[in-house]
């Protein structure tokens, strides 16, 4: 790296880790998996720092890197490796809305990755259809169809068949 570039990278990453972890957790639904996604993203960012730091919107550039890492990881051989025959028991459900979040998270986890990414970017990050299409490298029509199908499936999974049938 050029003089001062490593310091710029370190300052940027230190400031953005909480936001990157939040996005990764919303996508992966698991803290450990989210940490892995963030680590992979910031490692790639380090290698590509010269090009990334020249981007017009660095935050959008890095967000795109993280989302594409998440969507693409299913294609990698290590993603098929399982350490347990069954997943460990989830933590006990607490009240105060946590149960609802867990139900939505579980339903979101049953969607295809592309639909998950679209819904997280559209509704948790409040990105426009155009911004989501740019982030995922697809057309706005694809974003709209993933949004429609993903919401219909979520409604069905969450027990709102009359709303799912309306879409």
PDB file of C-alpha atoms in Angstrom, residues 9-147:
ATOM      1  CA  UNK A   9      -7.913   1.572   5.600  1.00  0.00           C
ATOM      2  CA  UNK A  10      -7.588   0.909   9.334  1.00  0.00           C
ATOM      3  CA  UNK A  11      -9.528   4.054  10.254  1.00  0.00           C
ATOM      4  CA  UNK A  12     -12.272   3.278   7.753  1.00  0.00           C
ATOM      5  CA  UNK A  13     -12.685  -0.341   8.844  1.00  0.00           C
ATOM      6  CA  UNK A  14     -12.630   0.537  12.554  1.00  0.00           C
ATOM      7  CA  UNK A  15     -15.419   3.069  12.008  1.00  0.00           C
ATOM      8  CA  UNK A  16     -17.549   0.785   9.781  1.00  0.00           C
ATOM      9  CA  UNK A  17     -17.293  -2.561  11.639  1.00  0.00           C
ATOM     10  CA  UNK A  18     -20.569  -2.079  13.586  1.00  0.00           C
ATOM     11  CA  UNK A  19     -22.546  -1.272  10.420  1.00  0.00           C
ATOM     12  CA  UNK A  20     -20.943  -4.142   8.500  1.00  0.00           C
ATOM     13  CA  UNK A  21     -21.676  -6.594  11.332  1.00  0.00           C
ATOM     14  CA  UNK A  22     -25.303  -5.418  11.474  1.00  0.00           C
ATOM     15  CA  UNK A  23     -25.772  -5.978   7.732  1.00  0.00           C
ATOM     16  CA  UNK A  24     -23.992  -9.341   7.849  1.00  0.00           C
ATOM     17  CA  UNK A  25     -26.138 -10.467  10.783  1.00  0.00           C
ATOM     18  CA  UNK A  26     -29.328  -9.433   9.010  1.00  0.00           C
ATOM     19  CA  UNK A  27     -28.246 -11.465   5.999  1.00  0.00           C
ATOM     20  CA  UNK A  28     -26.835 -14.534   7.744  1.00  0.00           C
ATOM     21  CA  UNK A  29     -28.988 -14.619  10.880  1.00  0.00           C
ATOM     22  CA  UNK A  30     -26.074 -15.887  12.937  1.00  0.00           C
ATOM     23  CA  UNK A  31     -23.458 -13.844  14.811  1.00  0.00           C
ATOM     24  CA  UNK A  32     -20.592 -16.195  14.018  1.00  0.00           C
ATOM     25  CA  UNK A  33     -21.457 -16.409  10.330  1.00  0.00           C
ATOM     26  CA  UNK A  34     -21.841 -12.614  10.274  1.00  0.00           C
ATOM     27  CA  UNK A  35     -18.358 -12.210  11.746  1.00  0.00           C
ATOM     28  CA  UNK A  36     -16.987 -14.554   9.073  1.00  0.00           C
ATOM     29  CA  UNK A  37     -18.663 -12.516   6.322  1.00  0.00           C
ATOM     30  CA  UNK A  38     -17.293  -9.255   7.709  1.00  0.00           C
ATOM     31  CA  UNK A  39     -13.811 -10.735   8.053  1.00  0.00           C
ATOM     32  CA  UNK A  40     -13.862 -12.000   4.492  1.00  0.00           C
ATOM     33  CA  UNK A  41     -15.132  -8.642   3.236  1.00  0.00           C
ATOM     34  CA  UNK A  42     -12.564  -6.508   5.058  1.00  0.00           C
ATOM     35  CA  UNK A  43      -9.776  -8.851   3.968  1.00  0.00           C
ATOM     36  CA  UNK A  44     -10.833  -8.449   0.345  1.00  0.00           C
ATOM     37  CA  UNK A  45     -11.178  -4.710   0.941  1.00  0.00           C
ATOM     38  CA  UNK A  46      -7.574  -4.575   2.167  1.00  0.00           C
ATOM     39  CA  UNK A  47      -6.363  -6.215  -1.031  1.00  0.00           C
ATOM     40  CA  UNK A  48      -8.475  -3.885  -3.187  1.00  0.00           C
ATOM     41  CA  UNK A  49      -8.065  -0.755  -1.040  1.00  0.00           C
ATOM     42  CA  UNK A  50      -6.488   1.392  -3.767  1.00  0.00           C
ATOM     43  CA  UNK A  51      -9.433   0.877  -6.129  1.00  0.00           C
ATOM     44  CA  UNK A  52     -12.055   0.901  -3.346  1.00  0.00           C
ATOM     45  CA  UNK A  53     -10.837   4.122  -1.749  1.00  0.00           C
ATOM     46  CA  UNK A  54     -11.231   5.855  -5.115  1.00  0.00           C
ATOM     47  CA  UNK A  55     -14.914   4.883  -5.321  1.00  0.00           C
ATOM     48  CA  UNK A  56     -17.435   7.722  -5.322  1.00  0.00           C
ATOM     49  CA  UNK A  57     -19.352   6.100  -2.440  1.00  0.00           C
ATOM     50  CA  UNK A  58     -17.027   3.881  -0.404  1.00  0.00           C
ATOM     51  CA  UNK A  59     -19.781   2.723   1.956  1.00  0.00           C
ATOM     52  CA  UNK A  60     -21.913   1.516  -0.964  1.00  0.00           C
ATOM     53  CA  UNK A  61     -18.860  -0.172  -2.512  1.00  0.00           C
ATOM     54  CA  UNK A  62     -18.100  -2.092   0.693  1.00  0.00           C
ATOM     55  CA  UNK A  63     -21.778  -2.926   1.287  1.00  0.00           C
ATOM     56  CA  UNK A  64     -21.881  -4.375  -2.235  1.00  0.00           C
ATOM     57  CA  UNK A  65     -18.783  -6.447  -1.475  1.00  0.00           C
ATOM     58  CA  UNK A  66     -20.369  -7.865   1.686  1.00  0.00           C
ATOM     59  CA  UNK A  67     -23.731  -8.661   0.066  1.00  0.00           C
ATOM     60  CA  UNK A  68     -22.107 -10.322  -2.934  1.00  0.00           C
ATOM     61  CA  UNK A  69     -19.859 -12.337  -0.614  1.00  0.00           C
ATOM     62  CA  UNK A  70     -22.971 -13.550   1.184  1.00  0.00           C
ATOM     63  CA  UNK A  71     -24.921 -14.367  -1.985  1.00  0.00           C
ATOM     64  CA  UNK A  72     -21.946 -16.085  -3.662  1.00  0.00           C
ATOM     65  CA  UNK A  73     -20.758 -18.162  -0.715  1.00  0.00           C
ATOM     66  CA  UNK A  74     -23.190 -21.016  -1.445  1.00  0.00           C
ATOM     67  CA  UNK A  75     -21.129 -21.768  -4.545  1.00  0.00           C
ATOM     68  CA  UNK A  76     -17.985 -22.344  -2.504  1.00  0.00           C
ATOM     69  CA  UNK A  77     -17.131 -25.894  -1.446  1.00  0.00           C
ATOM     70  CA  UNK A  78     -16.575 -25.021   2.227  1.00  0.00           C
ATOM     71  CA  UNK A  79     -20.173 -23.746   2.530  1.00  0.00           C
ATOM     72  CA  UNK A  80     -21.348 -27.353   2.269  1.00  0.00           C
ATOM     73  CA  UNK A  81     -19.225 -28.471   5.235  1.00  0.00           C
ATOM     74  CA  UNK A  82     -21.260 -29.059   8.391  1.00  0.00           C
ATOM     75  CA  UNK A  83     -19.650 -29.469  11.811  1.00  0.00           C
ATOM     76  CA  UNK A  84     -22.803 -30.850  13.413  1.00  0.00           C
ATOM     77  CA  UNK A  85     -25.347 -33.366  12.232  1.00  0.00           C
ATOM     78  CA  UNK A  86     -28.016 -31.006  13.590  1.00  0.00           C
ATOM     79  CA  UNK A  87     -27.831 -27.359  14.504  1.00  0.00           C
ATOM     80  CA  UNK A  88     -27.260 -26.661  18.201  1.00  0.00           C
ATOM     81  CA  UNK A  89     -30.375 -25.685  20.131  1.00  0.00           C
ATOM     82  CA  UNK A  90     -31.335 -22.049  19.696  1.00  0.00           C
ATOM     83  CA  UNK A  91     -31.229 -19.844  22.794  1.00  0.00           C
ATOM     84  CA  UNK A  92     -34.442 -19.685  24.841  1.00  0.00           C
ATOM     85  CA  UNK A  93     -37.046 -17.277  23.524  1.00  0.00           C
ATOM     86  CA  UNK A  94     -37.482 -14.110  25.555  1.00  0.00           C
ATOM     87  CA  UNK A  95     -40.455 -11.787  25.506  1.00  0.00           C
ATOM     88  CA  UNK A  96     -40.463  -8.094  24.489  1.00  0.00           C
ATOM     89  CA  UNK A  97     -40.611  -8.632  20.739  1.00  0.00           C
ATOM     90  CA  UNK A  98     -37.637 -10.972  20.563  1.00  0.00           C
ATOM     91  CA  UNK A  99     -39.920 -13.869  19.656  1.00  0.00           C
ATOM     92  CA  UNK A 100     -41.350 -11.953  16.692  1.00  0.00           C
ATOM     93  CA  UNK A 101     -37.849 -11.071  15.489  1.00  0.00           C
ATOM     94  CA  UNK A 102     -36.819 -14.707  15.781  1.00  0.00           C
ATOM     95  CA  UNK A 103     -39.870 -15.839  13.801  1.00  0.00           C
ATOM     96  CA  UNK A 104     -39.166 -13.301  11.051  1.00  0.00           C
ATOM     97  CA  UNK A 105     -35.453 -14.215  11.063  1.00  0.00           C
ATOM     98  CA  UNK A 106     -36.288 -17.926  10.760  1.00  0.00           C
ATOM     99  CA  UNK A 107     -38.751 -17.269   7.917  1.00  0.00           C
ATOM    100  CA  UNK A 108     -36.236 -14.999   6.175  1.00  0.00           C
ATOM    101  CA  UNK A 109     -33.642 -17.767   6.461  1.00  0.00           C
ATOM    102  CA  UNK A 110     -35.894 -20.085   4.453  1.00  0.00           C
ATOM    103  CA  UNK A 111     -35.853 -17.781   1.426  1.00  0.00           C
ATOM    104  CA  UNK A 112     -33.279 -18.091  -1.359  1.00  0.00           C
ATOM    105  CA  UNK A 113     -30.204 -15.952  -0.657  1.00  0.00           C
ATOM    106  CA  UNK A 114     -30.924 -13.484  -3.444  1.00  0.00           C
ATOM    107  CA  UNK A 115     -34.425 -12.831  -2.063  1.00  0.00           C
ATOM    108  CA  UNK A 116     -33.027 -12.511   1.463  1.00  0.00           C
ATOM    109  CA  UNK A 117     -30.473  -9.972   0.297  1.00  0.00           C
ATOM    110  CA  UNK A 118     -33.104  -7.969  -1.596  1.00  0.00           C
ATOM    111  CA  UNK A 119     -35.490  -7.836   1.382  1.00  0.00           C
ATOM    112  CA  UNK A 120     -32.749  -6.907   3.850  1.00  0.00           C
ATOM    113  CA  UNK A 121     -31.416  -4.137   1.616  1.00  0.00           C
ATOM    114  CA  UNK A 122     -34.880  -2.822   0.736  1.00  0.00           C
ATOM    115  CA  UNK A 123     -36.557  -2.949   4.154  1.00  0.00           C
ATOM    116  CA  UNK A 124     -33.811  -2.936   6.774  1.00  0.00           C
ATOM    117  CA  UNK A 125     -31.439  -0.618   4.923  1.00  0.00           C
ATOM    118  CA  UNK A 126     -34.160   1.336   3.115  1.00  0.00           C
ATOM    119  CA  UNK A 127     -32.316   1.265  -0.208  1.00  0.00           C
ATOM    120  CA  UNK A 128     -34.115   2.085  -3.432  1.00  0.00           C
ATOM    121  CA  UNK A 129     -34.790  -0.545  -6.091  1.00  0.00           C
ATOM    122  CA  UNK A 130     -32.044   1.020  -8.234  1.00  0.00           C
ATOM    123  CA  UNK A 131     -29.509   0.908  -5.381  1.00  0.00           C
ATOM    124  CA  UNK A 132     -30.313  -2.730  -4.625  1.00  0.00           C
ATOM    125  CA  UNK A 133     -29.991  -3.616  -8.318  1.00  0.00           C
ATOM    126  CA  UNK A 134     -26.587  -1.922  -8.427  1.00  0.00           C
ATOM    127  CA  UNK A 135     -25.463  -3.673  -5.250  1.00  0.00           C
ATOM    128  CA  UNK A 136     -26.498  -7.115  -6.504  1.00  0.00           C
ATOM    129  CA  UNK A 137     -25.478  -6.528 -10.111  1.00  0.00           C
ATOM    130  CA  UNK A 138     -28.926  -7.298 -11.521  1.00  0.00           C
ATOM    131  CA  UNK A 139     -31.822  -5.453 -13.170  1.00  0.00           C
ATOM    132  CA  UNK A 140     -34.466  -3.452 -11.336  1.00  0.00           C
ATOM    133  CA  UNK A 141     -37.061  -5.928 -12.626  1.00  0.00           C
ATOM    134  CA  UNK A 142     -35.193  -8.741 -10.902  1.00  0.00           C
ATOM    135  CA  UNK A 143     -35.164  -6.768  -7.653  1.00  0.00           C
ATOM    136  CA  UNK A 144     -38.905  -6.137  -7.941  1.00  0.00           C
ATOM    137  CA  UNK A 145     -39.708  -9.796  -8.636  1.00  0.00           C
ATOM    138  CA  UNK A 146     -37.471 -10.977  -5.774  1.00  0.00           C
ATOM    139  CA  UNK A 147     -39.182  -8.456  -3.497  1.00  0.00           C
TER     140      UNK A 147
END
